[in-house]
Amino acid sequence: MTVIRDEEPRDALPVRRLLEEAFGRQEEAELVEELRQNGGAAISLVAEVDGEVAGHIFFSPMTMVVYL
């Protein structure tokens, strides 16, 4: 069964492993950890399949400047 829920502190290590596997490097996982520690998460959800973290989505606020 698949469940989508808010990320919890216990998810930090499984999310890190998932990101490292998905991107093949550590930078994305480190960015998520830094944003999480600094309160930069607007939304952070995990998907669980049979009780194991299988997906992660993370939104943080940003400012975009467009020059025309």
PDB file of N, CA and C in Angstrom:
ATOM      1  N   MET A   1       0.840  -1.178   0.000  1.00  0.00           N
ATOM      2  CA  MET A   1       0.000   0.000   0.000  1.00  0.00           C
ATOM      3  C   MET A   1       0.888   1.245   0.000  1.00  0.00           C
ATOM      4  N   THR A   2       0.493   2.255  -0.740  1.00  0.00           N
ATOM      5  CA  THR A   2       1.225   3.519  -0.808  1.00  0.00           C
ATOM      6  C   THR A   2       0.540   4.559   0.060  1.00  0.00           C
ATOM      7  N   VAL A   3       1.348   5.251   0.861  1.00  0.00           N
ATOM      8  CA  VAL A   3       0.859   6.313   1.740  1.00  0.00           C
ATOM      9  C   VAL A   3       1.708   7.551   1.489  1.00  0.00           C
ATOM     10  N   ILE A   4       1.069   8.703   1.327  1.00  0.00           N
ATOM     11  CA  ILE A   4       1.781   9.979   1.221  1.00  0.00           C
ATOM     12  C   ILE A   4       1.492  10.751   2.494  1.00  0.00           C
ATOM     13  N   ARG A   5       2.576  11.217   3.156  1.00  0.00           N
ATOM     14  CA  ARG A   5       2.416  11.886   4.445  1.00  0.00           C
ATOM     15  C   ARG A   5       3.488  12.953   4.617  1.00  0.00           C
ATOM     16  N   ASP A   6       3.302  13.797   5.637  1.00  0.00           N
ATOM     17  CA  ASP A   6       4.315  14.792   5.977  1.00  0.00           C
ATOM     18  C   ASP A   6       5.607  14.091   6.373  1.00  0.00           C
ATOM     19  N   GLU A   7       6.718  14.686   5.959  1.00  0.00           N
ATOM     20  CA  GLU A   7       8.018  14.171   6.387  1.00  0.00           C
ATOM     21  C   GLU A   7       8.159  14.358   7.895  1.00  0.00           C
ATOM     22  N   GLU A   8       8.749  13.368   8.556  1.00  0.00           N
ATOM     23  CA  GLU A   8       8.999  13.407   9.992  1.00  0.00           C
ATOM     24  C   GLU A   8      10.504  13.290  10.230  1.00  0.00           C
ATOM     25  N   PRO A   9      10.989  13.692  11.411  1.00  0.00           N
ATOM     26  CA  PRO A   9      12.432  13.604  11.691  1.00  0.00           C
ATOM     27  C   PRO A   9      13.022  12.214  11.438  1.00  0.00           C
ATOM     28  N   ARG A  10      12.261  11.171  11.693  1.00  0.00           N
ATOM     29  CA  ARG A  10      12.763   9.805  11.486  1.00  0.00           C
ATOM     30  C   ARG A  10      13.008   9.476  10.011  1.00  0.00           C
ATOM     31  N   ASP A  11      12.521  10.336   9.111  1.00  0.00           N
ATOM     32  CA  ASP A  11      12.669  10.100   7.675  1.00  0.00           C
ATOM     33  C   ASP A  11      13.971  10.655   7.105  1.00  0.00           C
ATOM     34  N   ALA A  12      14.728  11.403   7.899  1.00  0.00           N
ATOM     35  CA  ALA A  12      15.911  12.096   7.376  1.00  0.00           C
ATOM     36  C   ALA A  12      16.892  11.145   6.691  1.00  0.00           C
ATOM     37  N   LEU A  13      17.256  10.061   7.328  1.00  0.00           N
ATOM     38  CA  LEU A  13      18.223   9.136   6.732  1.00  0.00           C
ATOM     39  C   LEU A  13      17.658   8.408   5.513  1.00  0.00           C
ATOM     40  N   PRO A  14      16.444   7.862   5.573  1.00  0.00           N
ATOM     41  CA  PRO A  14      15.905   7.238   4.354  1.00  0.00           C
ATOM     42  C   PRO A  14      15.769   8.221   3.184  1.00  0.00           C
ATOM     43  N   VAL A  15      15.406   9.469   3.471  1.00  0.00           N
ATOM     44  CA  VAL A  15      15.296  10.475   2.407  1.00  0.00           C
ATOM     45  C   VAL A  15      16.674  10.761   1.828  1.00  0.00           C
ATOM     46  N   ARG A  16      17.678  10.891   2.681  1.00  0.00           N
ATOM     47  CA  ARG A  16      19.042  11.133   2.197  1.00  0.00           C
ATOM     48  C   ARG A  16      19.479  10.004   1.266  1.00  0.00           C
ATOM     49  N   ARG A  17      19.278   8.776   1.680  1.00  0.00           N
ATOM     50  CA  ARG A  17      19.658   7.621   0.846  1.00  0.00           C
ATOM     51  C   ARG A  17      18.911   7.623  -0.484  1.00  0.00           C
ATOM     52  N   LEU A  18      17.630   7.948  -0.432  1.00  0.00           N
ATOM     53  CA  LEU A  18      16.815   8.002  -1.639  1.00  0.00           C
ATOM     54  C   LEU A  18      17.340   9.057  -2.612  1.00  0.00           C
ATOM     55  N   LEU A  19      17.661  10.250  -2.093  1.00  0.00           N
ATOM     56  CA  LEU A  19      18.169  11.328  -2.944  1.00  0.00           C
ATOM     57  C   LEU A  19      19.533  10.986  -3.530  1.00  0.00           C
ATOM     58  N   GLU A  20      20.404  10.397  -2.725  1.00  0.00           N
ATOM     59  CA  GLU A  20      21.723  10.008  -3.232  1.00  0.00           C
ATOM     60  C   GLU A  20      21.600   8.957  -4.329  1.00  0.00           C
ATOM     61  N   GLU A  21      20.683   8.029  -4.158  1.00  0.00           N
ATOM     62  CA  GLU A  21      20.472   7.007  -5.186  1.00  0.00           C
ATOM     63  C   GLU A  21      19.864   7.616  -6.450  1.00  0.00           C
ATOM     64  N   ALA A  22      18.908   8.507  -6.280  1.00  0.00           N
ATOM     65  CA  ALA A  22      18.223   9.112  -7.429  1.00  0.00           C
ATOM     66  C   ALA A  22      19.148  10.004  -8.249  1.00  0.00           C
ATOM     67  N   PHE A  23      19.994  10.796  -7.572  1.00  0.00           N
ATOM     68  CA  PHE A  23      20.841  11.764  -8.270  1.00  0.00           C
ATOM     69  C   PHE A  23      22.269  11.273  -8.477  1.00  0.00           C
ATOM     70  N   GLY A  24      22.654  10.185  -7.808  1.00  0.00           N
ATOM     71  CA  GLY A  24      23.988   9.635  -7.994  1.00  0.00           C
ATOM     72  C   GLY A  24      25.094  10.471  -7.378  1.00  0.00           C
ATOM     73  N   ARG A  25      24.745  11.353  -6.459  1.00  0.00           N
ATOM     74  CA  ARG A  25      25.726  12.197  -5.769  1.00  0.00           C
ATOM     75  C   ARG A  25      25.099  12.725  -4.485  1.00  0.00           C
ATOM     76  N   GLN A  26      25.874  13.462  -3.674  1.00  0.00           N
ATOM     77  CA  GLN A  26      25.409  13.900  -2.362  1.00  0.00           C
ATOM     78  C   GLN A  26      24.855  15.322  -2.328  1.00  0.00           C
ATOM     79  N   GLU A  27      25.131  16.131  -3.322  1.00  0.00           N
ATOM     80  CA  GLU A  27      24.794  17.555  -3.261  1.00  0.00           C
ATOM     81  C   GLU A  27      23.314  17.832  -3.027  1.00  0.00           C
ATOM     82  N   GLU A  28      22.440  17.127  -3.715  1.00  0.00           N
ATOM     83  CA  GLU A  28      21.004  17.357  -3.532  1.00  0.00           C
ATOM     84  C   GLU A  28      20.563  16.989  -2.117  1.00  0.00           C
ATOM     85  N   ALA A  29      21.066  15.882  -1.608  1.00  0.00           N
ATOM     86  CA  ALA A  29      20.731  15.469  -0.238  1.00  0.00           C
ATOM     87  C   ALA A  29      21.223  16.500   0.768  1.00  0.00           C
ATOM     88  N   GLU A  30      22.423  17.037   0.549  1.00  0.00           N
ATOM     89  CA  GLU A  30      22.967  18.056   1.447  1.00  0.00           C
ATOM     90  C   GLU A  30      22.143  19.342   1.387  1.00  0.00           C
ATOM     91  N   LEU A  31      21.690  19.719   0.197  1.00  0.00           N
ATOM     92  CA  LEU A  31      20.854  20.907   0.055  1.00  0.00           C
ATOM     93  C   LEU A  31      19.541  20.737   0.816  1.00  0.00           C
ATOM     94  N   VAL A  32      18.899  19.594   0.673  1.00  0.00           N
ATOM     95  CA  VAL A  32      17.643  19.336   1.386  1.00  0.00           C
ATOM     96  C   VAL A  32      17.877  19.384   2.889  1.00  0.00           C
ATOM     97  N   GLU A  33      18.963  18.788   3.366  1.00  0.00           N
ATOM     98  CA  GLU A  33      19.264  18.815   4.801  1.00  0.00           C
ATOM     99  C   GLU A  33      19.481  20.243   5.293  1.00  0.00           C
ATOM    100  N   GLU A  34      20.220  21.036   4.511  1.00  0.00           N
ATOM    101  CA  GLU A  34      20.480  22.429   4.897  1.00  0.00           C
ATOM    102  C   GLU A  34      19.189  23.241   4.934  1.00  0.00           C
ATOM    103  N   LEU A  35      18.356  23.100   3.925  1.00  0.00           N
ATOM    104  CA  LEU A  35      17.082  23.821   3.901  1.00  0.00           C
ATOM    105  C   LEU A  35      16.183  23.377   5.048  1.00  0.00           C
ATOM    106  N   ARG A  36      16.160  22.087   5.310  1.00  0.00           N
ATOM    107  CA  ARG A  36      15.345  21.548   6.401  1.00  0.00           C
ATOM    108  C   ARG A  36      15.800  22.135   7.744  1.00  0.00           C
ATOM    109  N   GLN A  37      17.105  22.186   7.986  1.00  0.00           N
ATOM    110  CA  GLN A  37      17.650  22.701   9.246  1.00  0.00           C
ATOM    111  C   GLN A  37      17.392  24.189   9.419  1.00  0.00           C
ATOM    112  N   ASN A  38      17.349  24.923   8.310  1.00  0.00           N
ATOM    113  CA  ASN A  38      17.159  26.375   8.366  1.00  0.00           C
ATOM    114  C   ASN A  38      15.697  26.787   8.244  1.00  0.00           C
ATOM    115  N   GLY A  39      14.796  25.837   8.327  1.00  0.00           N
ATOM    116  CA  GLY A  39      13.374  26.151   8.238  1.00  0.00           C
ATOM    117  C   GLY A  39      12.927  26.531   6.845  1.00  0.00           C
ATOM    118  N   GLY A  40      13.648  26.057   5.825  1.00  0.00           N
ATOM    119  CA  GLY A  40      13.359  26.436   4.454  1.00  0.00           C
ATOM    120  C   GLY A  40      12.334  25.584   3.746  1.00  0.00           C
ATOM    121  N   ALA A  41      11.717  24.654   4.450  1.00  0.00           N
ATOM    122  CA  ALA A  41      10.742  23.782   3.794  1.00  0.00           C
ATOM    123  C   ALA A  41       9.351  24.381   3.886  1.00  0.00           C
ATOM    124  N   ALA A  42       8.738  24.625   2.741  1.00  0.00           N
ATOM    125  CA  ALA A  42       7.338  25.037   2.718  1.00  0.00           C
ATOM    126  C   ALA A  42       6.463  23.789   2.770  1.00  0.00           C
ATOM    127  N   ILE A  43       6.877  22.773   2.014  1.00  0.00           N
ATOM    128  CA  ILE A  43       6.191  21.480   1.993  1.00  0.00           C
ATOM    129  C   ILE A  43       7.263  20.404   1.866  1.00  0.00           C
ATOM    130  N   SER A  44       7.176  19.387   2.681  1.00  0.00           N
ATOM    131  CA  SER A  44       8.078  18.244   2.581  1.00  0.00           C
ATOM    132  C   SER A  44       7.270  16.984   2.873  1.00  0.00           C
ATOM    133  N   LEU A  45       7.087  16.185   1.841  1.00  0.00           N
ATOM    134  CA  LEU A  45       6.271  14.975   1.942  1.00  0.00           C
ATOM    135  C   LEU A  45       7.103  13.753   1.566  1.00  0.00           C
ATOM    136  N   VAL A  46       6.737  12.610   2.126  1.00  0.00           N
ATOM    137  CA  VAL A  46       7.331  11.348   1.712  1.00  0.00           C
ATOM    138  C   VAL A  46       6.224  10.414   1.243  1.00  0.00           C
ATOM    139  N   ALA A  47       6.592   9.537   0.333  1.00  0.00           N
ATOM    140  CA  ALA A  47       5.707   8.455  -0.092  1.00  0.00           C
ATOM    141  C   ALA A  47       6.275   7.172   0.486  1.00  0.00           C
ATOM    142  N   GLU A  48       5.424   6.409   1.138  1.00  0.00           N
ATOM    143  CA  GLU A  48       5.815   5.114   1.690  1.00  0.00           C
ATOM    144  C   GLU A  48       5.125   4.018   0.899  1.00  0.00           C
ATOM    145  N   VAL A  49       5.876   2.989   0.583  1.00  0.00           N
ATOM    146  CA  VAL A  49       5.315   1.792  -0.025  1.00  0.00           C
ATOM    147  C   VAL A  49       5.618   0.650   0.936  1.00  0.00           C
ATOM    148  N   ASP A  50       4.580   0.043   1.445  1.00  0.00           N
ATOM    149  CA  ASP A  50       4.715  -1.042   2.422  1.00  0.00           C
ATOM    150  C   ASP A  50       5.611  -0.641   3.590  1.00  0.00           C
ATOM    151  N   GLY A  51       5.463   0.599   4.066  1.00  0.00           N
ATOM    152  CA  GLY A  51       6.182   1.074   5.240  1.00  0.00           C
ATOM    153  C   GLY A  51       7.585   1.588   4.993  1.00  0.00           C
ATOM    154  N   GLU A  52       8.065   1.553   3.751  1.00  0.00           N
ATOM    155  CA  GLU A  52       9.409   2.028   3.409  1.00  0.00           C
ATOM    156  C   GLU A  52       9.311   3.314   2.596  1.00  0.00           C
ATOM    157  N   VAL A  53      10.193   4.286   2.898  1.00  0.00           N
ATOM    158  CA  VAL A  53      10.209   5.538   2.139  1.00  0.00           C
ATOM    159  C   VAL A  53      10.628   5.232   0.704  1.00  0.00           C
ATOM    160  N   ALA A  54       9.767   5.596  -0.242  1.00  0.00           N
ATOM    161  CA  ALA A  54      10.011   5.305  -1.650  1.00  0.00           C
ATOM    162  C   ALA A  54       9.996   6.559  -2.514  1.00  0.00           C
ATOM    163  N   GLY A  55       9.628   7.703  -1.930  1.00  0.00           N
ATOM    164  CA  GLY A  55       9.582   8.947  -2.681  1.00  0.00           C
ATOM    165  C   GLY A  55       9.626  10.131  -1.742  1.00  0.00           C
ATOM    166  N   HIS A  56      10.022  11.272  -2.280  1.00  0.00           N
ATOM    167  CA  HIS A  56      10.144  12.486  -1.468  1.00  0.00           C
ATOM    168  C   HIS A  56       9.920  13.693  -2.367  1.00  0.00           C
ATOM    169  N   ILE A  57       9.202  14.665  -1.847  1.00  0.00           N
ATOM    170  CA  ILE A  57       9.028  15.933  -2.550  1.00  0.00           C
ATOM    171  C   ILE A  57       9.231  17.051  -1.546  1.00  0.00           C
ATOM    172  N   PHE A  58       9.937  18.086  -1.981  1.00  0.00           N
ATOM    173  CA  PHE A  58      10.342  19.164  -1.083  1.00  0.00           C
ATOM    174  C   PHE A  58      10.191  20.485  -1.826  1.00  0.00           C
ATOM    175  N   PHE A  59       9.391  21.382  -1.279  1.00  0.00           N
ATOM    176  CA  PHE A  59       9.217  22.711  -1.855  1.00  0.00           C
ATOM    177  C   PHE A  59       9.756  23.732  -0.873  1.00  0.00           C
ATOM    178  N   SER A  60      10.502  24.695  -1.385  1.00  0.00           N
ATOM    179  CA  SER A  60      10.983  25.794  -0.546  1.00  0.00           C
ATOM    180  C   SER A  60      10.696  27.103  -1.267  1.00  0.00           C
ATOM    181  N   PRO A  61      10.468  28.174  -0.502  1.00  0.00           N
ATOM    182  CA  PRO A  61      10.203  29.466  -1.130  1.00  0.00           C
ATOM    183  C   PRO A  61      11.431  29.962  -1.891  1.00  0.00           C
ATOM    184  N   MET A  62      11.190  30.695  -2.936  1.00  0.00           N
ATOM    185  CA  MET A  62      12.289  31.304  -3.684  1.00  0.00           C
ATOM    186  C   MET A  62      11.811  32.604  -4.314  1.00  0.00           C
ATOM    187  N   THR A  63      12.748  33.426  -4.653  1.00  0.00           N
ATOM    188  CA  THR A  63      12.450  34.674  -5.347  1.00  0.00           C
ATOM    189  C   THR A  63      13.001  34.567  -6.759  1.00  0.00           C
ATOM    190  N   MET A  64      12.192  34.959  -7.703  1.00  0.00           N
ATOM    191  CA  MET A  64      12.608  34.897  -9.096  1.00  0.00           C
ATOM    192  C   MET A  64      12.544  36.299  -9.687  1.00  0.00           C
ATOM    193  N   VAL A  65      13.623  36.719 -10.289  1.00  0.00           N
ATOM    194  CA  VAL A  65      13.677  38.036 -10.915  1.00  0.00           C
ATOM    195  C   VAL A  65      13.775  37.830 -12.421  1.00  0.00           C
ATOM    196  N   VAL A  66      12.886  38.468 -13.146  1.00  0.00           N
ATOM    197  CA  VAL A  66      12.876  38.355 -14.601  1.00  0.00           C
ATOM    198  C   VAL A  66      13.180  39.725 -15.188  1.00  0.00           C
ATOM    199  N   TYR A  67      14.181  39.779 -16.024  1.00  0.00           N
ATOM    200  CA  TYR A  67      14.539  41.021 -16.704  1.00  0.00           C
ATOM    201  C   TYR A  67      14.057  40.941 -18.147  1.00  0.00           C
ATOM    202  N   LEU A  68      13.295  41.930 -18.543  1.00  0.00           N
ATOM    203  CA  LEU A  68      12.785  41.949 -19.919  1.00  0.00           C
ATOM    204  C   LEU A  68      13.458  43.024 -20.722  1.00  0.00           C
TER     205      LEU A  68
END
